[in-house]
C-alpha positions as MATLAB code, in Angstrom:
seq = 'QVHLVGSGGGLVQLGGSLRLSCAPSGRTFSSVSMGWFRQAPGKEREFVAAVTWISGTTYYADSVKGRFTISRDNAKKTVYLQMNSLKPEDTAVYYCAADPRGGSLISQDDDEFDYWGQGTQVTVSS';
ca = [
      -7.210   -1.772  -17.561;
      -7.220   -2.884  -13.752;
      -3.510   -4.270  -12.921;
      -3.738   -5.116   -8.998;
      -6.839   -5.980   -6.870;
      -7.295   -4.164   -3.653;
      -9.032   -5.975   -1.500;
      -9.392   -6.098    3.312;
     -10.589   -2.523    3.605;
     -13.777   -2.410    6.155;
     -14.510   -0.372    8.984;
     -12.795   -1.250   12.337;
     -13.155    0.609   15.363;
     -10.156    3.044   17.123;
      -7.683    0.458   17.708;
      -8.801   -2.740   15.844;
      -6.360   -4.381   12.946;
      -7.203   -4.807    9.454;
      -5.228   -6.535    6.698;
      -5.477   -4.820    3.171;
      -4.135   -7.687    0.576;
      -2.732   -6.913   -3.531;
      -3.124   -9.330   -5.819;
      -2.563   -9.037   -9.660;
      -5.133   -9.346  -11.609;
      -5.201  -10.835  -15.188;
      -1.436   -8.660  -16.968;
       1.553   -9.721  -16.867;
       3.571   -7.188  -15.615;
       7.372   -6.868  -13.866;
       8.233   -4.602  -10.727;
      11.243   -3.400   -8.667;
       8.890   -2.387   -5.704;
       5.301   -2.346   -3.963;
       4.273    0.168   -1.756;
       0.878    1.255   -0.412;
      -0.620    4.556   -0.527;
      -3.605    6.204    1.041;
      -5.689    9.432    0.136;
      -8.473   10.574    2.637;
     -11.099   12.787    1.420;
     -10.921   15.541    0.918;
      -6.840   15.616    1.152;
      -3.783   14.841   -1.276;
      -3.095   10.450   -1.408;
       0.311   10.183    0.343;
       2.465    7.244    0.668;
       1.736    4.943    3.420;
       4.755    1.684    3.121;
       6.328    0.430    0.070;
       8.541   -2.848    0.065;
      11.071   -4.383   -2.718;
      10.919   -7.612   -4.295;
      14.326   -9.097   -3.617;
      15.517   -8.344   -0.527;
      12.066   -7.239    1.395;
      13.633   -3.322    2.091;
      10.328   -1.466    3.266;
       9.806    1.522    3.710;
       7.185    3.705    5.850;
       5.301    6.737    6.434;
       6.356    8.592    9.341;
       2.661    8.730   10.336;
       2.359    4.269   10.464;
       6.609    3.598   11.255;
       5.607    1.100   14.311;
       1.521    0.425   13.691;
       1.851   -1.026   10.145;
       3.390   -4.459    8.102;
       4.414   -4.690    4.731;
       5.366   -7.795    3.900;
       5.709  -10.054    0.251;
       4.883  -13.098   -0.633;
       6.781  -13.735   -3.863;
       5.340  -16.632   -4.587;
       1.933  -15.171   -5.169;
       3.077  -11.604   -5.617;
       1.139  -10.741   -3.531;
       1.167   -7.090   -0.578;
      -0.565   -6.986    2.537;
       0.404   -4.167    4.874;
      -1.198   -5.062    8.195;
      -2.569   -2.219   10.272;
      -3.261   -2.508   13.919;
      -4.154    0.111   15.868;
      -5.488    2.279   14.066;
      -6.585    5.832   13.981;
      -9.488    7.809   13.161;
      -6.912    9.584   10.767;
      -6.165    6.621    9.032;
      -9.807    6.603    7.141;
      -8.982    6.688    3.310;
      -8.955    5.078    0.638;
      -5.370    3.078    0.053;
      -4.569    1.805   -2.392;
      -1.987   -1.126   -4.001;
       1.029    0.091   -6.454;
       3.648   -0.702   -8.275;
       7.123    0.782   -9.174;
       8.859   -0.924  -12.417;
      12.143    0.884  -12.043;
      13.049    0.739   -8.859;
      12.537    4.787   -8.885;
      11.660    4.213   -4.436;
      13.723    3.129   -3.830;
      15.400    6.182   -3.818;
      12.226    8.433   -3.032;
       8.873    7.395   -2.084;
       7.109    9.242   -4.600;
       3.330    8.251   -5.928;
       4.947    8.873   -9.784;
       7.261    6.411   -9.012;
       4.199    4.536   -9.950;
       2.981    3.238  -12.610;
       0.458    0.362  -11.890;
      -2.844    0.800   -9.431;
      -5.070   -1.309   -7.705;
      -8.747    0.755   -7.998;
      -8.353    0.871   -4.172;
     -10.084   -0.154   -0.662;
     -12.180    1.912    1.983;
     -10.269    1.817    5.452;
     -12.956    3.309    7.917;
     -11.772    3.680   11.572;
     -14.703    5.290   13.777;
     -13.916    6.572   17.747;
];
């Protein structure tokens, strides 16, 4: 069952920008934080960014710091990932996910996220 819907992916040239959105689907669930992960062909899924609902505390992978910004709209229960200065290395399927217990506040491990979106493709050409 799909709990989250990620959108906003597409094809962009090196140095371009995209904004991803993650919105809830029909099922109601609670979460402490929301995160974005990505998986490129032939690579393992990796953490990108996360944000807590209450305080807005953010976490970023070193590879995207200074280029990506995660934000949330509590009223809409929607999370965004603004991606600037995109590189070909950013090409991947991007997944949004929800952490229901706050475990990701300690460690941004994908095991801490119980609910996932289907994913949206981001392709950056050189």
